[in-house]
mmCIF file of C-alpha atoms in Angstrom:
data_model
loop_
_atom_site.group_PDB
_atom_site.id
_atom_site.type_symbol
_atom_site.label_atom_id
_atom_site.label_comp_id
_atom_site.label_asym_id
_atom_site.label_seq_id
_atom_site.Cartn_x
_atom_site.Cartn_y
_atom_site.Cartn_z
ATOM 1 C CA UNK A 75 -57.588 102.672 -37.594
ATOM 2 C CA UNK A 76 -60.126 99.858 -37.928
ATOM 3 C CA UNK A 77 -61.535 98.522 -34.600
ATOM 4 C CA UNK A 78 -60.848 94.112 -35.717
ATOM 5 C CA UNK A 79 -60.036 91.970 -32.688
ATOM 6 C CA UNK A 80 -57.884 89.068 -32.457
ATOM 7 C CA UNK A 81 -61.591 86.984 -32.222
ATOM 8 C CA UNK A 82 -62.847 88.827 -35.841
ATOM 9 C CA UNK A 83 -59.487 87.648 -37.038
ATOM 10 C CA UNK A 84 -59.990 84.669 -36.442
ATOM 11 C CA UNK A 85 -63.043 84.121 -37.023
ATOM 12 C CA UNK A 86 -62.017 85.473 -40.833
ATOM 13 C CA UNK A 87 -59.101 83.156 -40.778
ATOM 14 C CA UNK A 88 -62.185 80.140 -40.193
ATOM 15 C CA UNK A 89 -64.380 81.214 -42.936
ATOM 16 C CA UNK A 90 -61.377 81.466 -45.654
ATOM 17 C CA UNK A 91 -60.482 78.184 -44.825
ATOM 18 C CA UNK A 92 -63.735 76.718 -45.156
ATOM 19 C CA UNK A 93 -63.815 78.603 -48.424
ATOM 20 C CA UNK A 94 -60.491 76.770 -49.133
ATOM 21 C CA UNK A 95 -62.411 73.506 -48.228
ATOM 22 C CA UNK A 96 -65.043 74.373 -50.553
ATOM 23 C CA UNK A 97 -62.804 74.914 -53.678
ATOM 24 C CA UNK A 98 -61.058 71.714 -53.132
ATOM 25 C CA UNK A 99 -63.828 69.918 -52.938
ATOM 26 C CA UNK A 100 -64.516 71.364 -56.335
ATOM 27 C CA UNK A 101 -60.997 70.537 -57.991
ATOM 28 C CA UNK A 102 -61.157 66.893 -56.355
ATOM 29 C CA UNK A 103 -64.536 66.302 -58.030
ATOM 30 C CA UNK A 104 -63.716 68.474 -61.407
ATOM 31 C CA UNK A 105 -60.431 66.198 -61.549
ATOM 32 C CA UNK A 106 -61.790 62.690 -60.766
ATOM 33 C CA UNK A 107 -65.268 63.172 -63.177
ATOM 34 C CA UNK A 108 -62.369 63.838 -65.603
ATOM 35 C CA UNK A 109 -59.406 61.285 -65.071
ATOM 36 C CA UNK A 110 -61.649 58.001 -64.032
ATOM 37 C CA UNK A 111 -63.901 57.773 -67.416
ATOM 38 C CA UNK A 112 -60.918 58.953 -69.800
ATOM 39 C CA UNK A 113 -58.869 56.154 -67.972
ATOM 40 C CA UNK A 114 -61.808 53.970 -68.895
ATOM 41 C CA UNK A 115 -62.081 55.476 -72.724
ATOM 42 C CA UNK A 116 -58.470 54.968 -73.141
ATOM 43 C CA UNK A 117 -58.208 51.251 -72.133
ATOM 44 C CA UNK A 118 -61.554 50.694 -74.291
ATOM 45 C CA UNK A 119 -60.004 52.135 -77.297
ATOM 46 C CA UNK A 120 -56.558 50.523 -76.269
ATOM 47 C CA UNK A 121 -58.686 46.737 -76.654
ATOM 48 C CA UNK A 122 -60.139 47.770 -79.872
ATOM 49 C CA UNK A 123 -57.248 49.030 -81.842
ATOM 50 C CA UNK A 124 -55.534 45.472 -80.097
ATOM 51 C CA UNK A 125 -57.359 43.391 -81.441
ATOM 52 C CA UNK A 126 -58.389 44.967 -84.914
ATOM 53 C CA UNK A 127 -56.895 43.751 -88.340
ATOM 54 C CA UNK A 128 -54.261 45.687 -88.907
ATOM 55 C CA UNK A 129 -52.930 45.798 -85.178
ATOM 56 C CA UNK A 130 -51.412 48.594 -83.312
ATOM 57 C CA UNK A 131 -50.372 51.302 -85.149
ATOM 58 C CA UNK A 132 -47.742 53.529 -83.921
ATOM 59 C CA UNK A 133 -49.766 56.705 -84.560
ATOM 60 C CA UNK A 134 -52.709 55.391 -82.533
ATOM 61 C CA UNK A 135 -50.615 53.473 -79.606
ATOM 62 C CA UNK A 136 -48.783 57.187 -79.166
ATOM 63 C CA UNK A 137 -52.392 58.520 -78.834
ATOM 64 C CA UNK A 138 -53.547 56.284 -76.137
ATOM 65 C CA UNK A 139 -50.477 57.085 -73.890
ATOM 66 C CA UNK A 140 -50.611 60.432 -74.258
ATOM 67 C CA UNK A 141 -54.300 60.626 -73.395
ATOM 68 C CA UNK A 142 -53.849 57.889 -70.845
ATOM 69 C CA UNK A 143 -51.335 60.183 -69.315
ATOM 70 C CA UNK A 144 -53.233 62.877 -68.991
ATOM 71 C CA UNK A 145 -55.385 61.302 -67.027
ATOM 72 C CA UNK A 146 -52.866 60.182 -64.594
ATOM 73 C CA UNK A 147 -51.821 63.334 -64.017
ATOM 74 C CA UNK A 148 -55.325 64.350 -63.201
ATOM 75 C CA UNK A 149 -55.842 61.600 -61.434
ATOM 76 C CA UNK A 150 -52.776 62.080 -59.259
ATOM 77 C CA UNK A 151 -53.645 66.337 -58.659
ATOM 78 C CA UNK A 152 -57.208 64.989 -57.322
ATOM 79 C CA UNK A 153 -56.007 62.543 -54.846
ATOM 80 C CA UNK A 154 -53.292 65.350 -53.658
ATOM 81 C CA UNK A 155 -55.908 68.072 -53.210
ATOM 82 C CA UNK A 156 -58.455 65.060 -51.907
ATOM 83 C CA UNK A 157 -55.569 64.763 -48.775
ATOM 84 C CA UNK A 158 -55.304 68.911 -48.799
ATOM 85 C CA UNK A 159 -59.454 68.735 -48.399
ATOM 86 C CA UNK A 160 -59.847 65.480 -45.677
ATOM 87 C CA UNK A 161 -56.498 67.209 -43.830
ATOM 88 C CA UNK A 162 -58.143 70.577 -43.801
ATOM 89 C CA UNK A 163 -61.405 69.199 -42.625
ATOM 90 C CA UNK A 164 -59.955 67.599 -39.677
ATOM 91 C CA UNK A 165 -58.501 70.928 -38.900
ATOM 92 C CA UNK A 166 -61.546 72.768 -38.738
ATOM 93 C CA UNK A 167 -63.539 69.924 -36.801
ATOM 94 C CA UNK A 168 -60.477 70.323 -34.335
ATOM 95 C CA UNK A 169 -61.259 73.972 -34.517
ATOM 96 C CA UNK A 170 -64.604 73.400 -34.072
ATOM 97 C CA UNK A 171 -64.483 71.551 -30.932
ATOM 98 C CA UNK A 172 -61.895 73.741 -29.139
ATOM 99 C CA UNK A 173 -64.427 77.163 -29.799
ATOM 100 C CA UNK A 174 -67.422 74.616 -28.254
ATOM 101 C CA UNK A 175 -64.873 74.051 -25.285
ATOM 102 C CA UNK A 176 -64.453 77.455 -24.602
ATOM 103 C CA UNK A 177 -67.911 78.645 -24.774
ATOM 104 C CA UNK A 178 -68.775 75.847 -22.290
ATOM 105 C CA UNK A 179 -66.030 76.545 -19.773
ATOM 106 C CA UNK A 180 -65.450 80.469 -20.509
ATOM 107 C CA UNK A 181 -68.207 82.075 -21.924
ATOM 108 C CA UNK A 182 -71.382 80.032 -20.315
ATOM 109 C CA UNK A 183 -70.305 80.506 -17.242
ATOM 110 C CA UNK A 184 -69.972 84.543 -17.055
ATOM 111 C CA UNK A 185 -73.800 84.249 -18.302
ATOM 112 C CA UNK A 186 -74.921 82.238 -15.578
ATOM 113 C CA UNK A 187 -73.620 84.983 -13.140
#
C-alpha cells in the first residue's frame, strides 16, 4: 500500500495541470504560426489570380477556399484551446493564492510556536 496523502495528491493534480497549461500553450502557438500567414498567402494569391488575364478559374478559386478553410479551422482550434489555456491559468493563480493563504494562517503560525 503506497503511503500518498491527500496533500501529494494534490500537489500531483497541480503539476499535471500546469503540464496541461504548457501543452496548450504549444497547440495555441503551433495553430496560430500556422492559420494567420496561410490566411495571408491565401488572400495574396486570391488578388493575383483576380486580377490576372484570364480571371478566376474554377480549379484555382476551389483551391483558395479549400486552403483558406483550413486555416479557419486552425484558426478557430487555437482561439478554443487559447480560452482552455487563459481559463486554466486563472485556475491555478486562484490555486496559487489559496496554498499562500494557508501557509500564512495555518502553517506559519505552528512554526512560530
Amino acid at each position: 500500500m503506497s503511503d500518498v496523502s491527500f496533500t501529494d495528491f494534490a500537489y500531483q493534480a497541480i503539476e499535471q495541470a500546469e503540464q496541461k497549461r504548457m501543452h496548450l500553450m504549444y497547440i495555441v502557438i503551433g495553430c496560430l504560426l500556422a492559420s494567420l500567414p496561410g490566411l495571408g498567402i491565401n488572400a495574396y494569391f486570391y488578388m493575383v489570380e483576380s486580377h490576372s488575364k484570364g480571371g478566376l478559374s474554377s480549379g484555382s478559386l476551389e483551391l483558395i477556399a479549400f486552403l483558406a478553410m483550413i486555416c479557419l479551422v486552425l484558426l478557430a482550434i487555437g482561439l478554443q484551446k487559447f480560452v482552455l489555456f487563459r481559463d486554466l491559468g486563472n485556475k491555478l493563480s486562484q490555486i496559487e493564492l489559496l496554498e499562500q493563504t494557508i501557509y500564512n494562517e495555518v502553517i506559519l503560525p505552528k512554526n512560530v510556536e
